[in-house]
């Protein structure tokens, strides 16, 4: 089970690596849903998507022995970009 403490620890691990991206109010989706809808602008993230958050956090949780073996991403999209960026920042083979 993921706890608030897990989230706060992940936030601390990523703080120097990812951007704090803004929220943008959406009049269109707010009107359509009859709610106040905000969009998280993760397209402004260093890799262009939120995927760097999960990949960086996961790679940082690997043991030193696991990191020494490197990582592989079975993707050619946003996930792979997040893994490549994260492994480069940490200095492990990808």
PDB file of C-alpha atoms in Angstrom:
ATOM      1  CA  UNK A   1       0.000   0.000   0.000  1.00  0.00           C
ATOM      2  CA  UNK A   2       1.336   3.412  -0.963  1.00  0.00           C
ATOM      3  CA  UNK A   3       1.299   5.854   1.930  1.00  0.00           C
ATOM      4  CA  UNK A   4       1.624   9.611   2.141  1.00  0.00           C
ATOM      5  CA  UNK A   5       5.149   9.034   3.449  1.00  0.00           C
ATOM      6  CA  UNK A   6       6.042   7.064   0.294  1.00  0.00           C
ATOM      7  CA  UNK A   7       4.806   9.959  -1.833  1.00  0.00           C
ATOM      8  CA  UNK A   8       6.737  12.522   0.208  1.00  0.00           C
ATOM      9  CA  UNK A   9       9.922  10.423  -0.021  1.00  0.00           C
ATOM     10  CA  UNK A  10       9.526  10.134  -3.801  1.00  0.00           C
ATOM     11  CA  UNK A  11       9.001  13.889  -4.019  1.00  0.00           C
ATOM     12  CA  UNK A  12      12.264  14.479  -2.146  1.00  0.00           C
ATOM     13  CA  UNK A  13      14.161  12.063  -4.427  1.00  0.00           C
ATOM     14  CA  UNK A  14      12.922  13.847  -7.550  1.00  0.00           C
ATOM     15  CA  UNK A  15      13.023  17.437  -6.375  1.00  0.00           C
ATOM     16  CA  UNK A  16      16.309  18.321  -8.104  1.00  0.00           C
ATOM     17  CA  UNK A  17      15.504  16.412 -11.299  1.00  0.00           C
ATOM     18  CA  UNK A  18      11.929  17.176 -12.373  1.00  0.00           C
ATOM     19  CA  UNK A  19      10.176  20.482 -12.958  1.00  0.00           C
ATOM     20  CA  UNK A  20       7.253  21.606 -10.831  1.00  0.00           C
ATOM     21  CA  UNK A  21       4.717  21.973 -13.612  1.00  0.00           C
ATOM     22  CA  UNK A  22       1.751  24.345 -13.364  1.00  0.00           C
ATOM     23  CA  UNK A  23      -1.976  23.693 -13.349  1.00  0.00           C
ATOM     24  CA  UNK A  24      -4.117  25.403 -15.960  1.00  0.00           C
ATOM     25  CA  UNK A  25      -7.837  25.984 -15.478  1.00  0.00           C
ATOM     26  CA  UNK A  26      -9.885  24.477 -18.332  1.00  0.00           C
ATOM     27  CA  UNK A  27     -13.045  26.400 -19.099  1.00  0.00           C
ATOM     28  CA  UNK A  28     -14.101  23.806 -21.659  1.00  0.00           C
ATOM     29  CA  UNK A  29     -13.824  20.736 -19.430  1.00  0.00           C
ATOM     30  CA  UNK A  30     -15.165  22.640 -16.445  1.00  0.00           C
ATOM     31  CA  UNK A  31     -18.268  23.601 -18.412  1.00  0.00           C
ATOM     32  CA  UNK A  32     -18.711  20.085 -19.846  1.00  0.00           C
ATOM     33  CA  UNK A  33     -18.395  18.408 -16.450  1.00  0.00           C
ATOM     34  CA  UNK A  34     -20.077  21.113 -14.380  1.00  0.00           C
ATOM     35  CA  UNK A  35     -16.974  21.123 -12.149  1.00  0.00           C
ATOM     36  CA  UNK A  36     -13.789  23.088 -11.790  1.00  0.00           C
ATOM     37  CA  UNK A  37     -11.242  21.192 -13.886  1.00  0.00           C
ATOM     38  CA  UNK A  38      -7.537  21.927 -13.918  1.00  0.00           C
ATOM     39  CA  UNK A  39      -4.967  20.334 -16.205  1.00  0.00           C
ATOM     40  CA  UNK A  40      -1.449  19.509 -15.027  1.00  0.00           C
ATOM     41  CA  UNK A  41       0.895  20.737 -17.743  1.00  0.00           C
ATOM     42  CA  UNK A  42       3.299  17.803 -17.751  1.00  0.00           C
ATOM     43  CA  UNK A  43       4.095  18.575 -21.389  1.00  0.00           C
ATOM     44  CA  UNK A  44       6.399  21.225 -19.869  1.00  0.00           C
ATOM     45  CA  UNK A  45       8.381  18.501 -18.080  1.00  0.00           C
ATOM     46  CA  UNK A  46      12.012  17.997 -19.155  1.00  0.00           C
ATOM     47  CA  UNK A  47      11.073  14.909 -21.186  1.00  0.00           C
ATOM     48  CA  UNK A  48       7.710  16.235 -22.358  1.00  0.00           C
ATOM     49  CA  UNK A  49       5.644  13.925 -20.145  1.00  0.00           C
ATOM     50  CA  UNK A  50       5.063  12.776 -16.579  1.00  0.00           C
ATOM     51  CA  UNK A  51       6.825   9.448 -17.238  1.00  0.00           C
ATOM     52  CA  UNK A  52      10.159  10.757 -15.947  1.00  0.00           C
ATOM     53  CA  UNK A  53       8.679  10.938 -12.446  1.00  0.00           C
ATOM     54  CA  UNK A  54       8.015   7.210 -12.160  1.00  0.00           C
ATOM     55  CA  UNK A  55      11.145   6.084 -13.960  1.00  0.00           C
ATOM     56  CA  UNK A  56      13.469   8.260 -11.884  1.00  0.00           C
ATOM     57  CA  UNK A  57      11.840   7.208  -8.635  1.00  0.00           C
ATOM     58  CA  UNK A  58      11.979   3.501  -9.537  1.00  0.00           C
ATOM     59  CA  UNK A  59      15.608   3.632 -10.687  1.00  0.00           C
ATOM     60  CA  UNK A  60      16.626   5.443  -7.504  1.00  0.00           C
ATOM     61  CA  UNK A  61      15.090   2.602  -5.479  1.00  0.00           C
ATOM     62  CA  UNK A  62      17.250  -0.040  -7.198  1.00  0.00           C
ATOM     63  CA  UNK A  63      20.125  -1.540  -5.246  1.00  0.00           C
ATOM     64  CA  UNK A  64      23.676  -0.595  -6.228  1.00  0.00           C
ATOM     65  CA  UNK A  65      24.107  -4.068  -7.746  1.00  0.00           C
ATOM     66  CA  UNK A  66      20.930  -3.655  -9.814  1.00  0.00           C
ATOM     67  CA  UNK A  67      22.008  -0.185 -10.951  1.00  0.00           C
ATOM     68  CA  UNK A  68      25.393  -1.549 -12.033  1.00  0.00           C
ATOM     69  CA  UNK A  69      23.606  -3.914 -14.443  1.00  0.00           C
ATOM     70  CA  UNK A  70      21.721  -1.014 -16.030  1.00  0.00           C
ATOM     71  CA  UNK A  71      18.114  -0.701 -17.111  1.00  0.00           C
ATOM     72  CA  UNK A  72      16.082  -1.432 -20.237  1.00  0.00           C
ATOM     73  CA  UNK A  73      12.820   0.144 -21.347  1.00  0.00           C
ATOM     74  CA  UNK A  74      10.441  -1.850 -23.530  1.00  0.00           C
ATOM     75  CA  UNK A  75       9.095   1.303 -25.120  1.00  0.00           C
ATOM     76  CA  UNK A  76       9.989   3.775 -27.810  1.00  0.00           C
ATOM     77  CA  UNK A  77       7.777   6.525 -26.427  1.00  0.00           C
ATOM     78  CA  UNK A  78       7.422   8.702 -23.350  1.00  0.00           C
ATOM     79  CA  UNK A  79       8.314   5.887 -20.942  1.00  0.00           C
ATOM     80  CA  UNK A  80      11.576   5.162 -22.771  1.00  0.00           C
ATOM     81  CA  UNK A  81      12.447   8.859 -22.775  1.00  0.00           C
ATOM     82  CA  UNK A  82      11.837   9.001 -19.031  1.00  0.00           C
ATOM     83  CA  UNK A  83      14.005   5.923 -18.422  1.00  0.00           C
ATOM     84  CA  UNK A  84      16.797   7.212 -20.681  1.00  0.00           C
ATOM     85  CA  UNK A  85      16.776  10.653 -19.070  1.00  0.00           C
ATOM     86  CA  UNK A  86      16.644   9.209 -15.546  1.00  0.00           C
ATOM     87  CA  UNK A  87      19.422   6.682 -16.082  1.00  0.00           C
ATOM     88  CA  UNK A  88      21.600   9.383 -17.603  1.00  0.00           C
ATOM     89  CA  UNK A  89      21.005  11.657 -14.608  1.00  0.00           C
ATOM     90  CA  UNK A  90      21.898   8.811 -12.217  1.00  0.00           C
ATOM     91  CA  UNK A  91      24.835   7.661 -14.340  1.00  0.00           C
ATOM     92  CA  UNK A  92      23.857   4.069 -15.050  1.00  0.00           C
ATOM     93  CA  UNK A  93      23.740   2.119 -18.350  1.00  0.00           C
ATOM     94  CA  UNK A  94      20.493   2.211 -20.269  1.00  0.00           C
TER      95      UNK A  94
END
